Coordinates of C-alpha atoms in Angstrom, one line a residue:
M1 CA 50.8 9.2 -151.8
K2 CA 48.0 7.7 -153.9
P3 CA 44.4 8.6 -152.8
S4 CA 42.5 6.1 -150.7
S5 CA 39.7 4.0 -152.2
C6 CA 36.1 5.0 -151.6
A7 CA 33.0 3.2 -150.4
D8 CA 30.8 1.8 -153.1
L9 CA 27.7 3.9 -154.0
T10 CA 25.0 3.3 -156.5
G11 CA 22.5 5.2 -158.5
E12 CA 22.1 8.9 -159.2
A13 CA 22.0 10.0 -155.6
I14 CA 24.5 12.3 -154.1
D15 CA 25.6 13.1 -150.6
L16 CA 24.6 16.7 -150.7
R17 CA 26.2 17.5 -147.3
A18 CA 29.5 16.1 -148.5
Y19 CA 29.2 18.1 -151.8
L20 CA 28.4 21.4 -150.0
E21 CA 31.3 20.8 -147.6
R22 CA 33.6 20.1 -150.6
I23 CA 32.8 23.5 -152.1
G24 CA 32.8 25.3 -148.8
Y25 CA 29.2 26.4 -149.0
D26 CA 27.2 26.9 -145.8
G27 CA 24.4 29.2 -146.9
P28 CA 20.7 28.6 -147.6
V29 CA 19.7 25.5 -149.5
A30 CA 16.7 26.2 -151.7
P31 CA 16.1 26.3 -155.5
T32 CA 16.6 30.1 -155.9
L33 CA 18.8 32.1 -158.3
A34 CA 20.8 33.4 -155.3
V35 CA 21.6 29.9 -154.2
L36 CA 22.4 28.8 -157.7
Q37 CA 24.8 31.7 -158.2
A38 CA 26.5 31.0 -154.8
V39 CA 26.9 27.3 -155.5
V40 CA 28.3 27.8 -159.0
R41 CA 30.7 30.4 -157.6
R42 CA 31.9 28.1 -154.8
H43 CA 32.1 25.0 -157.1
M44 CA 34.4 26.8 -159.5
A45 CA 36.6 28.1 -156.7
S46 CA 36.9 24.7 -155.0
I47 CA 36.9 22.0 -157.6
P48 CA 39.3 22.5 -160.5
F49 CA 39.0 21.6 -164.1
E50 CA 41.6 18.9 -164.9
A51 CA 41.9 15.9 -167.1
I52 CA 45.1 14.3 -165.7
D53 CA 43.6 10.8 -165.8
V54 CA 43.2 11.1 -169.5
M55 CA 46.9 12.0 -170.0
L56 CA 47.8 9.0 -167.9
G57 CA 45.6 6.7 -169.9
H58 CA 43.4 5.9 -166.9
G59 CA 40.2 6.9 -168.7
V60 CA 37.2 8.6 -167.1
D61 CA 34.4 6.7 -165.4
L62 CA 31.0 8.5 -165.5
D63 CA 29.4 6.2 -162.9
P64 CA 28.1 8.6 -160.2
A65 CA 29.9 6.6 -157.5
A66 CA 33.2 7.0 -159.4
I67 CA 32.7 10.7 -159.9
D68 CA 31.8 11.3 -156.2
C69 CA 34.7 9.1 -155.0
K70 CA 37.2 11.1 -157.2
M71 CA 35.9 14.6 -156.8
L72 CA 34.5 14.6 -153.2
D73 CA 36.4 11.9 -151.3
Q74 CA 39.8 12.1 -153.1
R75 CA 39.4 15.9 -153.6
R76 CA 40.3 15.7 -157.3
G77 CA 39.1 17.8 -160.1
G78 CA 37.6 16.6 -163.4
Y79 CA 36.5 17.7 -166.9
C80 CA 33.2 18.6 -168.3
F81 CA 31.3 15.3 -168.1
E82 CA 32.4 14.8 -164.5
H83 CA 31.6 18.4 -163.4
A84 CA 28.2 18.4 -165.2
S85 CA 27.2 15.1 -163.5
L86 CA 28.3 16.2 -160.0
L87 CA 26.7 19.6 -160.2
R88 CA 23.5 18.4 -161.9
R89 CA 22.9 15.8 -159.1
A90 CA 23.6 18.4 -156.4
L91 CA 21.3 20.9 -157.9
Q92 CA 18.5 18.3 -158.4
S93 CA 19.0 17.3 -154.7
I94 CA 18.5 20.9 -153.7
G95 CA 15.3 21.0 -155.8
F96 CA 16.3 22.7 -159.1
G97 CA 15.0 21.6 -162.4
V98 CA 18.1 20.7 -164.5
E99 CA 18.7 19.4 -168.1
Q100 CA 22.1 18.2 -169.3
H101 CA 23.0 18.9 -172.9
L102 CA 25.8 18.0 -175.3
A103 CA 27.6 20.6 -177.3
R104 CA 30.0 21.0 -180.2
V105 CA 33.1 23.0 -179.2
W106 CA 34.1 25.5 -181.9
I107 CA 37.0 27.2 -180.3
F108 CA 39.6 25.2 -182.2
D109 CA 37.7 24.8 -185.5
P110 CA 36.8 27.3 -188.3
I111 CA 33.1 28.0 -188.1
D112 CA 32.7 27.4 -191.9
G113 CA 34.4 24.1 -191.7
P114 CA 33.2 20.6 -190.9
A115 CA 31.3 20.3 -187.6
P116 CA 33.3 19.0 -184.6
A117 CA 32.0 16.1 -182.6
A118 CA 29.5 16.8 -179.8
N119 CA 31.9 16.2 -176.9
H120 CA 31.1 18.8 -174.3
A121 CA 28.4 18.8 -171.5
S122 CA 26.7 21.8 -170.0
L123 CA 23.5 22.4 -167.9
K124 CA 20.3 24.3 -168.3
V125 CA 18.8 25.1 -164.9
E126 CA 15.5 26.6 -163.9
A127 CA 15.6 29.2 -161.1
D128 CA 13.3 32.1 -160.2
G129 CA 11.0 31.4 -163.1
R130 CA 13.8 31.7 -165.7
L131 CA 16.3 29.3 -167.5
W132 CA 20.0 29.7 -167.0
L133 CA 23.1 28.2 -168.7
V134 CA 25.4 26.8 -166.1
D135 CA 28.8 25.4 -167.0
V136 CA 31.5 24.7 -164.4
G137 CA 33.5 22.3 -166.6
F138 CA 34.8 24.3 -169.5
G139 CA 38.2 25.2 -168.1
G140 CA 39.2 28.9 -168.2
F141 CA 36.6 30.0 -170.7
M142 CA 33.4 30.4 -168.7
P143 CA 32.3 32.9 -166.1
N144 CA 31.8 31.8 -162.5
S145 CA 28.1 32.7 -162.7
P146 CA 25.0 31.4 -164.5
L147 CA 24.1 33.1 -167.8
A148 CA 20.5 33.9 -168.6
W149 CA 19.1 31.7 -171.3
Q150 CA 18.1 34.8 -173.3
P151 CA 19.2 34.7 -177.0
N152 CA 20.9 37.7 -178.4
E153 CA 21.4 39.4 -175.1
A154 CA 25.0 40.4 -174.3
Q155 CA 25.8 39.5 -170.7
H156 CA 28.7 41.2 -168.9
T157 CA 30.6 39.3 -166.2
P158 CA 33.9 39.9 -164.4
F159 CA 35.4 37.3 -166.7
G160 CA 34.1 38.4 -170.1
T161 CA 31.0 39.2 -172.1
F162 CA 28.8 36.4 -173.5
R163 CA 25.7 35.8 -175.5
L164 CA 23.6 33.0 -176.8
V165 CA 22.6 33.0 -180.5
E166 CA 20.0 30.6 -182.0
T167 CA 21.3 28.3 -184.7
R168 CA 19.7 25.6 -186.9
D169 CA 20.6 22.9 -184.4
G170 CA 20.4 24.7 -181.1
Y171 CA 22.2 27.7 -179.5
M172 CA 25.7 29.0 -180.0
L173 CA 27.5 30.4 -177.0
E174 CA 29.8 33.2 -178.0
S175 CA 32.2 35.5 -176.1
W176 CA 33.3 39.0 -177.0
Y177 CA 37.0 38.7 -177.9
D178 CA 39.3 41.1 -179.8
N179 CA 36.3 43.4 -180.8
S180 CA 34.1 40.7 -182.2
W181 CA 32.0 37.7 -181.2
S182 CA 33.8 34.4 -181.2
P183 CA 32.1 31.0 -180.9
L184 CA 32.7 28.9 -177.9
Y185 CA 30.3 26.0 -178.3
E186 CA 27.0 25.1 -179.9
I187 CA 24.4 23.6 -177.5
L188 CA 22.5 21.0 -179.5
D189 CA 18.7 21.0 -179.0
F190 CA 18.1 17.2 -178.7
H191 CA 16.7 14.8 -176.2
W192 CA 19.8 13.1 -175.1
A193 CA 20.1 9.7 -173.3
A194 CA 22.8 8.7 -170.8
V195 CA 24.5 6.5 -173.4
D196 CA 25.2 9.5 -175.6
F197 CA 27.2 11.1 -172.8
K198 CA 29.1 7.8 -172.2
I199 CA 30.0 7.6 -175.9
A200 CA 31.1 11.2 -176.1
N201 CA 33.1 10.8 -172.9
H202 CA 34.8 7.6 -174.2
Y203 CA 35.9 9.5 -177.3
V204 CA 37.3 12.5 -175.4
A205 CA 39.1 10.3 -172.8
T206 CA 40.6 7.7 -175.2
H207 CA 40.9 8.9 -178.8
P208 CA 44.5 9.6 -179.8
E209 CA 43.4 13.0 -181.3
S210 CA 41.8 14.2 -178.1
L211 CA 43.3 17.4 -176.9
F212 CA 43.4 16.1 -173.3
K213 CA 45.7 13.2 -174.3
H214 CA 48.5 15.6 -175.2
E215 CA 48.0 18.8 -173.2
L216 CA 47.8 19.4 -169.4
M217 CA 44.9 21.8 -168.8
V218 CA 44.0 22.9 -165.3
A219 CA 41.8 25.8 -164.2
R220 CA 40.2 27.2 -161.1
T221 CA 38.2 30.4 -160.7
E222 CA 37.8 32.5 -157.6
S223 CA 35.7 35.6 -157.3
E224 CA 38.6 38.0 -158.0
A225 CA 41.0 35.8 -160.1
R226 CA 41.2 32.9 -162.5
Y227 CA 44.1 30.5 -162.4
T228 CA 44.9 28.4 -165.5
L229 CA 47.6 26.0 -166.5
S230 CA 48.4 24.9 -170.1
N231 CA 51.2 22.4 -169.8
N232 CA 53.8 24.5 -167.8
R233 CA 52.4 27.9 -168.8
F234 CA 50.7 29.3 -165.6
K235 CA 48.5 32.3 -165.9
V236 CA 46.6 34.4 -163.4
R237 CA 43.8 36.6 -164.8
H238 CA 42.2 39.1 -162.4
A239 CA 38.6 40.2 -162.6
D240 CA 39.9 43.7 -163.3
A241 CA 41.5 42.3 -166.5
G242 CA 45.1 42.4 -165.1
E243 CA 47.1 39.3 -166.1
Y244 CA 50.2 37.5 -164.9
E245 CA 52.0 34.7 -166.7
Q246 CA 54.9 32.5 -165.7
I247 CA 56.7 29.5 -167.2
L248 CA 57.1 26.8 -164.6
D249 CA 59.9 24.3 -164.2
E250 CA 59.3 20.8 -162.8
P251 CA 59.4 21.7 -159.1
A252 CA 57.2 24.8 -159.6
L253 CA 54.7 22.8 -161.8
E254 CA 54.3 20.1 -159.1
R255 CA 54.0 22.7 -156.4
T256 CA 51.4 24.7 -158.3
L257 CA 49.2 21.7 -158.9
V258 CA 49.0 21.2 -155.2
E259 CA 49.1 24.7 -153.7
T260 CA 47.2 26.7 -156.3
F261 CA 44.8 24.1 -157.6
G262 CA 44.4 22.1 -154.5
L263 CA 45.1 18.8 -156.1
P264 CA 46.5 15.9 -154.1
G265 CA 50.1 14.8 -154.9
C266 CA 49.8 11.4 -156.5
D267 CA 52.8 9.2 -157.1
D268 CA 52.0 8.3 -160.7
W269 CA 51.9 12.0 -161.7
Q270 CA 55.6 12.6 -161.3
P271 CA 56.7 11.1 -164.6
L272 CA 54.0 13.1 -166.4
I273 CA 55.1 16.3 -164.7
A274 CA 58.7 15.7 -165.6
D275 CA 57.8 14.9 -169.2
I276 CA 55.8 18.1 -169.6
A277 CA 58.6 20.2 -168.1
A278 CA 61.2 18.5 -170.4
R279 CA 59.1 18.9 -173.5
A280 CA 58.4 22.6 -172.7
G281 CA 62.1 23.1 -172.1
H282 CA 63.0 21.7 -175.5
A283 CA 60.3 23.7 -177.2
G284 CA 61.7 26.9 -175.6

């Protein structure tokens, strides 16, 4: 069934109670590091990364009312711009100081090649007198905990080791992979306006070369395991580094979206699911 419509909301405000219920958090509500850690952990366990609307050609509306309708009321997931907006407004409502930044994603581009577009959003949050990098909208690449905004400091988490390195234009976030540091994205040190995020979002959601136009990418991270889906390739990575991978047929793909990622079964997803399963079958 298609999700129901939502009441109209305006402005930057968020229904904090509805957000906390959505992520299953019932602990203290105060601008402390402990609360930030708990909220990030529950957010990534409860609201998946997904860009199904982009694949379907529906686009992505960054109006706060549309984001809250989709991610809170309809219990959908979203991609970086949606996650960043939702979490930023929730944290600000709690009392945190938050800045939103654009970043260049370098995972798919050679570091000595042309610079990719600034098309990713992350947050810088102040808690307990320090700054923290918070990113709940980067799929299966980020830990489910804030990273200290401390350049050149290797930070070990259950889902990898990370560090920030100062660059000419800002800070590069790197992960330790295959015995070397690999770039993830470069956070640009710039005073951004809301229109910059709208333009970046429009590019990612509509440009024919956008990765999300062609590949189904879904991720959700619990305390002990991360679940990711790339087209019909389903992977479970445990915090102890154990991994499990499975190729899903059409019924299993549809079931996994609902049961593992908690997404609602929408009628207009069925042709897309069938197409992904068919394409993957031909490729194999």
